[in-house]
PDB file of C-alpha atoms in Angstrom:
ATOM      1  CA  MET A 103      51.151 136.655  90.073  1.00  0.00           C
ATOM      2  CA  ALA A 104      52.983 133.788  91.764  1.00  0.00           C
ATOM      3  CA  SER A 105      53.954 136.042  94.676  1.00  0.00           C
ATOM      4  CA  ILE A 106      50.364 137.128  95.079  1.00  0.00           C
ATOM      5  CA  ASN A 107      49.197 133.500  95.146  1.00  0.00           C
ATOM      6  CA  PHE A 108      51.833 132.637  97.779  1.00  0.00           C
ATOM      7  CA  ASP A 109      50.799 135.653  99.888  1.00  0.00           C
ATOM      8  CA  THR A 110      47.135 134.560  99.619  1.00  0.00           C
ATOM      9  CA  PHE A 111      48.090 131.041 100.678  1.00  0.00           C
ATOM     10  CA  PHE A 112      50.048 132.068 103.773  1.00  0.00           C
ATOM     11  CA  ASN A 113      47.542 134.694 104.742  1.00  0.00           C
ATOM     12  CA  SER A 114      44.798 132.020 104.584  1.00  0.00           C
ATOM     13  CA  LEU A 115      47.064 129.705 106.623  1.00  0.00           C
ATOM     14  CA  ASN A 116      47.545 132.412 109.254  1.00  0.00           C
ATOM     15  CA  ARG A 117      43.727 132.985 109.560  1.00  0.00           C
ATOM     16  CA  LYS A 118      42.990 129.212 109.666  1.00  0.00           C
ATOM     17  CA  LEU A 119      45.534 128.097 112.260  1.00  0.00           C
ATOM     18  CA  GLU A 120      46.782 129.393 115.551  1.00  0.00           C
ATOM     19  CA  PRO A 121      50.574 130.228 115.738  1.00  0.00           C
ATOM     20  CA  SER A 122      51.214 127.252 118.060  1.00  0.00           C
ATOM     21  CA  VAL A 123      49.495 124.843 115.675  1.00  0.00           C
ATOM     22  CA  LYS A 124      51.187 126.320 112.667  1.00  0.00           C
ATOM     23  CA  SER A 125      54.588 126.017 114.357  1.00  0.00           C
ATOM     24  CA  HIS A 126      53.768 122.437 115.347  1.00  0.00           C
ATOM     25  CA  LEU A 127      52.826 121.411 111.840  1.00  0.00           C
ATOM     26  CA  LYS A 128      56.069 122.953 110.586  1.00  0.00           C
ATOM     27  CA  ASN A 129      58.033 120.697 112.989  1.00  0.00           C
ATOM     28  CA  VAL A 130      55.928 117.695 111.983  1.00  0.00           C
ATOM     29  CA  TYR A 131      56.568 118.140 108.272  1.00  0.00           C
ATOM     30  CA  LEU A 132      60.234 118.787 108.874  1.00  0.00           C
ATOM     31  CA  CYS A 133      60.643 115.596 110.858  1.00  0.00           C
ATOM     32  CA  MET A 134      58.646 113.708 108.188  1.00  0.00           C
ATOM     33  CA  ALA A 135      61.035 115.092 105.476  1.00  0.00           C
ATOM     34  CA  MET A 136      64.021 113.902 107.630  1.00  0.00           C
ATOM     35  CA  GLY A 137      62.355 110.552 107.844  1.00  0.00           C
ATOM     36  CA  LEU A 138      61.836 110.380 104.011  1.00  0.00           C
ATOM     37  CA  LEU A 139      65.519 111.206 103.583  1.00  0.00           C
ATOM     38  CA  SER A 140      66.486 108.374 105.948  1.00  0.00           C
ATOM     39  CA  ALA A 141      64.106 106.026 104.082  1.00  0.00           C
ATOM     40  CA  SER A 142      65.749 106.974 100.791  1.00  0.00           C
ATOM     41  CA  ILE A 143      69.198 106.221 102.238  1.00  0.00           C
ATOM     42  CA  GLY A 144      67.900 102.850 103.396  1.00  0.00           C
ATOM     43  CA  SER A 145      66.499 102.025  99.988  1.00  0.00           C
ATOM     44  CA  CYS A 146      69.778 102.989  98.330  1.00  0.00           C
ATOM     45  CA  VAL A 147      71.662 100.782 100.795  1.00  0.00           C
ATOM     46  CA  HIS A 148      69.591  97.810  99.595  1.00  0.00           C
ATOM     47  CA  LEU A 149      69.867  98.715  95.953  1.00  0.00           C
ATOM     48  CA  TYR A 150      73.519  99.671  95.623  1.00  0.00           C
ATOM     49  CA  THR A 151      75.422  97.869  98.426  1.00  0.00           C
ATOM     50  CA  ASP A 152      75.820  94.414  99.840  1.00  0.00           C
ATOM     51  CA  PHE A 153      75.835  95.825 103.334  1.00  0.00           C
ATOM     52  CA  MET A 154      72.203  95.175 104.187  1.00  0.00           C
ATOM     53  CA  SER A 155      69.081  94.093 102.296  1.00  0.00           C
ATOM     54  CA  GLY A 156      65.422  94.390 102.861  1.00  0.00           C
ATOM     55  CA  GLY A 157      63.714  91.335 104.361  1.00  0.00           C
ATOM     56  CA  PHE A 158      62.751  89.819 107.691  1.00  0.00           C
ATOM     57  CA  PHE A 159      65.699  91.536 109.450  1.00  0.00           C
ATOM     58  CA  SER A 160      64.619  95.021 108.233  1.00  0.00           C
ATOM     59  CA  PHE A 161      61.078  94.202 109.371  1.00  0.00           C
ATOM     60  CA  LEU A 162      62.378  93.376 112.915  1.00  0.00           C
ATOM     61  CA  MET A 163      64.475  96.663 112.815  1.00  0.00           C
ATOM     62  CA  THR A 164      61.363  98.670 111.899  1.00  0.00           C
ATOM     63  CA  LEU A 165      59.338  96.949 114.639  1.00  0.00           C
ATOM     64  CA  GLY A 166      62.156  97.442 117.204  1.00  0.00           C
ATOM     65  CA  PHE A 167      62.528 101.190 116.489  1.00  0.00           C
ATOM     66  CA  GLY A 168      58.785 101.659 116.447  1.00  0.00           C
ATOM     67  CA  ILE A 169      58.435 100.038 119.888  1.00  0.00           C
ATOM     68  CA  ALA A 170      61.375 102.053 121.250  1.00  0.00           C
ATOM     69  CA  LEU A 171      59.748 105.295 120.000  1.00  0.00           C
ATOM     70  CA  MET A 172      56.351 104.418 121.457  1.00  0.00           C
ATOM     71  CA  SER A 173      57.854 103.336 124.869  1.00  0.00           C
ATOM     72  CA  THR A 174      59.846 106.580 125.130  1.00  0.00           C
ATOM     73  CA  PRO A 175      57.346 109.340 126.049  1.00  0.00           C
ATOM     74  CA  ASP A 176      58.186 112.833 124.979  1.00  0.00           C
ATOM     75  CA  THR A 177      59.577 114.805 127.865  1.00  0.00           C
ATOM     76  CA  GLY A 178      60.996 117.756 125.855  1.00  0.00           C
ATOM     77  CA  LYS A 179      64.474 116.728 126.883  1.00  0.00           C
ATOM     78  CA  ASN A 180      64.746 113.339 125.119  1.00  0.00           C
ATOM     79  CA  ARG A 181      63.866 114.588 121.617  1.00  0.00           C
ATOM     80  CA  ASN A 182      67.322 113.948 120.206  1.00  0.00           C
ATOM     81  CA  LYS A 183      67.029 110.255 121.246  1.00  0.00           C
ATOM     82  CA  ARG A 184      63.496 110.003 119.735  1.00  0.00           C
ATOM     83  CA  LEU A 185      64.734 111.654 116.554  1.00  0.00           C
ATOM     84  CA  ILE A 186      67.378 108.827 116.402  1.00  0.00           C
ATOM     85  CA  TYR A 187      64.469 106.283 116.814  1.00  0.00           C
ATOM     86  CA  LEU A 188      62.472 108.061 114.066  1.00  0.00           C
ATOM     87  CA  ASN A 189      65.338 107.949 111.656  1.00  0.00           C
ATOM     88  CA  GLY A 190      66.103 104.377 112.481  1.00  0.00           C
ATOM     89  CA  LEU A 191      62.488 103.431 111.800  1.00  0.00           C
ATOM     90  CA  ALA A 192      62.538 105.345 108.513  1.00  0.00           C
ATOM     91  CA  PHE A 193      65.846 103.859 107.480  1.00  0.00           C
ATOM     92  CA  SER A 194      64.680 100.255 108.059  1.00  0.00           C
ATOM     93  CA  SER A 195      61.353 101.024 106.362  1.00  0.00           C
ATOM     94  CA  GLY A 196      63.319 102.236 103.249  1.00  0.00           C
ATOM     95  CA  LEU A 197      65.357  99.053 103.476  1.00  0.00           C
ATOM     96  CA  SER A 198      62.196  96.977 103.517  1.00  0.00           C
ATOM     97  CA  LEU A 199      60.943  98.864 100.422  1.00  0.00           C
ATOM     98  CA  GLY A 200      64.189  97.759  98.605  1.00  0.00           C
ATOM     99  CA  PRO A 201      62.861  94.507  96.994  1.00  0.00           C
ATOM    100  CA  LEU A 202      59.802  96.269  95.550  1.00  0.00           C
ATOM    101  CA  LEU A 203      62.098  98.965  94.058  1.00  0.00           C
ATOM    102  CA  ASN A 204      64.157  96.182  92.546  1.00  0.00           C
ATOM    103  CA  LEU A 205      61.114  94.913  90.765  1.00  0.00           C
ATOM    104  CA  ALA A 206      60.275  98.377  89.607  1.00  0.00           C
ATOM    105  CA  ILE A 207      63.693  98.837  88.187  1.00  0.00           C
ATOM    106  CA  MET A 208      63.364  95.567  86.233  1.00  0.00           C
ATOM    107  CA  VAL A 209      60.071  96.826  84.732  1.00  0.00           C
ATOM    108  CA  ASN A 210      61.056 100.450  84.086  1.00  0.00           C
ATOM    109  CA  PRO A 211      63.431 102.534  86.211  1.00  0.00           C
ATOM    110  CA  SER A 212      61.554 105.770  85.407  1.00  0.00           C
ATOM    111  CA  ILE A 213      58.525 104.409  87.353  1.00  0.00           C
ATOM    112  CA  ILE A 214      60.268 105.206  90.713  1.00  0.00           C
ATOM    113  CA  PRO A 215      60.712 108.970  90.309  1.00  0.00           C
ATOM    114  CA  MET A 216      57.142 109.111  88.732  1.00  0.00           C
ATOM    115  CA  ALA A 217      55.658 107.331  91.741  1.00  0.00           C
ATOM    116  CA  PHE A 218      57.557 109.651  94.184  1.00  0.00           C
ATOM    117  CA  VAL A 219      56.377 112.839  92.409  1.00  0.00           C
ATOM    118  CA  SER A 220      52.799 111.492  92.273  1.00  0.00           C
ATOM    119  CA  THR A 221      52.987 110.616  95.929  1.00  0.00           C
ATOM    120  CA  CYS A 222      54.209 114.105  96.859  1.00  0.00           C
ATOM    121  CA  ILE A 223      51.303 115.695  94.931  1.00  0.00           C
ATOM    122  CA  ILE A 224      48.660 113.381  96.346  1.00  0.00           C
ATOM    123  CA  PHE A 225      49.920 113.658  99.910  1.00  0.00           C
ATOM    124  CA  ALA A 226      50.171 117.444  99.758  1.00  0.00           C
ATOM    125  CA  SER A 227      46.668 117.730  98.289  1.00  0.00           C
ATOM    126  CA  PHE A 228      44.980 115.656 100.931  1.00  0.00           C
ATOM    127  CA  SER A 229      47.020 116.968 103.863  1.00  0.00           C
ATOM    128  CA  LEU A 230      46.292 120.610 102.916  1.00  0.00           C
ATOM    129  CA  SER A 231      42.675 119.839 102.208  1.00  0.00           C
ATOM    130  CA  ALA A 232      42.394 118.719 105.870  1.00  0.00           C
ATOM    131  CA  VAL A 233      44.200 121.874 107.033  1.00  0.00           C
ATOM    132  CA  PHE A 234      42.153 124.355 105.107  1.00  0.00           C
ATOM    133  CA  SER A 235      38.691 122.641 105.528  1.00  0.00           C
ATOM    134  CA  ASP A 236      36.809 122.135 108.748  1.00  0.00           C
ATOM    135  CA  HIS A 237      39.300 119.505 109.914  1.00  0.00           C
ATOM    136  CA  ARG A 238      37.063 118.330 112.792  1.00  0.00           C
ATOM    137  CA  LYS A 239      34.645 116.654 110.312  1.00  0.00           C
ATOM    138  CA  TRP A 240      37.461 114.465 109.037  1.00  0.00           C
ATOM    139  CA  LEU A 241      37.893 113.045 112.575  1.00  0.00           C
ATOM    140  CA  TYR A 242      34.675 111.185 111.998  1.00  0.00           C
ATOM    141  CA  LEU A 243      36.393 109.234 109.201  1.00  0.00           C
ATOM    142  CA  GLY A 244      38.365 107.245 111.826  1.00  0.00           C
ATOM    143  CA  GLY A 245      35.674 104.537 112.476  1.00  0.00           C
ATOM    144  CA  THR A 246      34.902 104.137 108.733  1.00  0.00           C
ATOM    145  CA  LEU A 247      38.580 103.849 107.852  1.00  0.00           C
ATOM    146  CA  MET A 248      39.243 101.298 110.518  1.00  0.00           C
ATOM    147  CA  SER A 249      36.253  99.265 109.334  1.00  0.00           C
ATOM    148  CA  PHE A 250      37.622  99.312 105.838  1.00  0.00           C
ATOM    149  CA  LEU A 251      41.075  98.184 107.169  1.00  0.00           C
ATOM    150  CA  SER A 252      39.354  95.170 108.781  1.00  0.00           C
ATOM    151  CA  LEU A 253      37.566  94.416 105.526  1.00  0.00           C
ATOM    152  CA  LEU A 254      40.836  94.683 103.623  1.00  0.00           C
ATOM    153  CA  LEU A 255      42.517  92.363 106.046  1.00  0.00           C
ATOM    154  CA  PHE A 256      39.717  89.913 105.585  1.00  0.00           C
ATOM    155  CA  VAL A 257      39.845  90.071 101.823  1.00  0.00           C
ATOM    156  CA  SER A 258      43.696  89.610 101.785  1.00  0.00           C
ATOM    157  CA  ILE A 259      43.320  86.443 103.947  1.00  0.00           C
ATOM    158  CA  ILE A 260      40.691  85.082 101.606  1.00  0.00           C
ATOM    159  CA  ASN A 261      42.850  85.803  98.614  1.00  0.00           C
ATOM    160  CA  LEU A 262      45.761  83.807 100.136  1.00  0.00           C
ATOM    161  CA  PHE A 263      43.609  80.716  99.420  1.00  0.00           C
ATOM    162  CA  ILE A 264      41.855  81.552  96.184  1.00  0.00           C
ATOM    163  CA  ALA A 265      44.568  83.737  94.491  1.00  0.00           C
ATOM    164  CA  SER A 266      42.088  85.800  92.545  1.00  0.00           C
ATOM    165  CA  LYS A 267      43.605  88.526  90.323  1.00  0.00           C
ATOM    166  CA  LEU A 268      40.326  90.522  90.444  1.00  0.00           C
ATOM    167  CA  LEU A 269      40.251  90.362  94.221  1.00  0.00           C
ATOM    168  CA  PHE A 270      43.869  91.524  94.335  1.00  0.00           C
ATOM    169  CA  GLN A 271      43.040  94.525  92.131  1.00  0.00           C
ATOM    170  CA  ILE A 272      39.948  95.455  94.285  1.00  0.00           C
ATOM    171  CA  HIS A 273      42.164  95.159  97.372  1.00  0.00           C
ATOM    172  CA  LEU A 274      44.931  97.297  95.789  1.00  0.00           C
ATOM    173  CA  TYR A 275      42.807 100.202  94.698  1.00  0.00           C
ATOM    174  CA  LEU A 276      40.576 100.166  97.782  1.00  0.00           C
ATOM    175  CA  SER A 277      43.773 100.142 100.025  1.00  0.00           C
ATOM    176  CA  PHE A 278      44.995 103.119  98.119  1.00  0.00           C
ATOM    177  CA  PHE A 279      41.773 105.160  98.682  1.00  0.00           C
ATOM    178  CA  VAL A 280      41.679 104.172 102.356  1.00  0.00           C
ATOM    179  CA  ILE A 281      45.302 105.422 102.896  1.00  0.00           C
ATOM    180  CA  CYS A 282      44.403 108.734 101.136  1.00  0.00           C
ATOM    181  CA  GLY A 283      41.561 109.043 103.729  1.00  0.00           C
ATOM    182  CA  PHE A 284      44.071 108.311 106.513  1.00  0.00           C
ATOM    183  CA  ILE A 285      46.199 111.306 105.343  1.00  0.00           C
ATOM    184  CA  MET A 286      43.230 113.618 105.978  1.00  0.00           C
ATOM    185  CA  TYR A 287      42.271 111.874 109.187  1.00  0.00           C
ATOM    186  CA  ASP A 288      45.817 111.907 110.612  1.00  0.00           C
ATOM    187  CA  THR A 289      46.421 115.593 109.648  1.00  0.00           C
ATOM    188  CA  SER A 290      43.157 116.537 111.385  1.00  0.00           C
ATOM    189  CA  LEU A 291      44.017 114.419 114.376  1.00  0.00           C
ATOM    190  CA  ILE A 292      47.421 116.054 114.750  1.00  0.00           C
ATOM    191  CA  ILE A 293      45.935 119.585 114.602  1.00  0.00           C
ATOM    192  CA  GLU A 294      43.249 118.684 117.275  1.00  0.00           C
ATOM    193  CA  LYS A 295      45.863 116.985 119.527  1.00  0.00           C
ATOM    194  CA  ARG A 296      48.028 120.078 119.359  1.00  0.00           C
ATOM    195  CA  LYS A 297      45.100 122.226 120.277  1.00  0.00           C
ATOM    196  CA  MET A 298      44.616 119.957 123.330  1.00  0.00           C
ATOM    197  CA  GLY A 299      48.230 120.424 124.399  1.00  0.00           C
ATOM    198  CA  ASP A 300      49.958 117.400 122.751  1.00  0.00           C
ATOM    199  CA  ASP A 301      53.185 118.760 121.186  1.00  0.00           C
ATOM    200  CA  ASP A 302      54.799 115.469 120.404  1.00  0.00           C
ATOM    201  CA  TYR A 303      55.709 116.413 116.806  1.00  0.00           C
ATOM    202  CA  ILE A 304      58.039 113.437 116.388  1.00  0.00           C
ATOM    203  CA  TRP A 305      55.282 110.827 116.860  1.00  0.00           C
ATOM    204  CA  HIS A 306      52.861 112.898 114.734  1.00  0.00           C
ATOM    205  CA  ALA A 307      55.536 112.909 111.954  1.00  0.00           C
ATOM    206  CA  VAL A 308      55.664 109.122 112.206  1.00  0.00           C
ATOM    207  CA  LEU A 309      51.913 108.915 111.476  1.00  0.00           C
ATOM    208  CA  LEU A 310      52.192 111.014 108.285  1.00  0.00           C
ATOM    209  CA  PHE A 311      55.472 109.271 107.251  1.00  0.00           C
ATOM    210  CA  ILE A 312      53.709 105.857 107.304  1.00  0.00           C
ATOM    211  CA  ASP A 313      50.787 107.345 105.243  1.00  0.00           C
ATOM    212  CA  PHE A 314      53.298 108.739 102.681  1.00  0.00           C
ATOM    213  CA  LEU A 315      55.166 105.451 102.393  1.00  0.00           C
ATOM    214  CA  ASP A 316      51.965 103.384 101.955  1.00  0.00           C
ATOM    215  CA  VAL A 317      50.737 105.753  99.201  1.00  0.00           C
ATOM    216  CA  PHE A 318      54.102 105.470  97.419  1.00  0.00           C
ATOM    217  CA  ARG A 319      54.040 101.675  97.675  1.00  0.00           C
ATOM    218  CA  TYR A 320      50.550 101.456  96.187  1.00  0.00           C
ATOM    219  CA  ILE A 321      51.282 103.934  93.347  1.00  0.00           C
ATOM    220  CA  LEU A 322      54.447 102.073  92.527  1.00  0.00           C
ATOM    221  CA  VAL A 323      52.534  98.781  92.182  1.00  0.00           C
ATOM    222  CA  ILE A 324      49.752 100.494  90.062  1.00  0.00           C
ATOM    223  CA  LEU A 325      52.427 102.037  87.737  1.00  0.00           C
ATOM    224  CA  MET A 326      54.226  98.641  87.360  1.00  0.00           C
ATOM    225  CA  GLN A 327      51.033  97.009  86.456  1.00  0.00           C
ATOM    226  CA  LYS A 328      50.323  99.740  83.855  1.00  0.00           C
ATOM    227  CA  GLU A 329      53.807  99.422  82.409  1.00  0.00           C
ATOM    228  CA  GLU A 330      53.518  95.629  82.063  1.00  0.00           C
ATOM    229  CA  ARG A 331      50.131  95.956  80.346  1.00  0.00           C
ATOM    230  CA  ASN A 332      51.632  98.486  77.890  1.00  0.00           C
ATOM    231  CA  SER A 333      54.567  96.113  77.214  1.00  0.00           C
ATOM    232  CA  ARG A 334      52.255  93.168  76.515  1.00  0.00           C
ATOM    233  CA  ARG A 335      50.176  95.318  74.029  1.00  0.00           C
ATOM    234  CA  LYS A 336      53.360  96.420  72.190  1.00  0.00           C
ATOM    235  CA  LYS A 337      54.271  92.658  71.733  1.00  0.00           C
TER     236      LYS A 337
END
């Protein structure tokens, strides 16, 4: 039964995507997985060593590697260099995530693997939905999602002055749903760009890597809040 389901899945994928697009997505997801591994190493460096810690320096590292990657156009011959930039960006992003992971460990260490598994399921669901549906329609989400991002920025600035817990919760959950929308939008955009000849799978992997990391961050905060509420009830 399982083999039949997998055969059906891959047959559907073959019918839905051209070989070039399917090969491109494979490279994108492989690069993204490589980035997630580098981010995990960066987080572990923060948690278990005194060598480096997340903070302003790790933010500058992330910014520097991001600028280096954007300013180095893909020529087909410089992909090893751009992969180094990708892994550097991912490593420093994981390093920046370290302080939040420290808080999660203080609340309940089991939250971290639970958040990671939940993020994998959510990311796979939304990304595959974009692949198997009419992905062109998700491109129209771009304007709406950017409008929501502007609204969220405005809300966060307001909340700096009024420090409303309700507004924080609204911002948290709305941000989570917006990022889920970006998973579908970015996946669809990658497919359409490849059809138009853009085969820069390293930069495309960065887009999905950022989406994955944002979803993980929001789920981690949501699970921490839930654990703290449960702890208060038990007391």
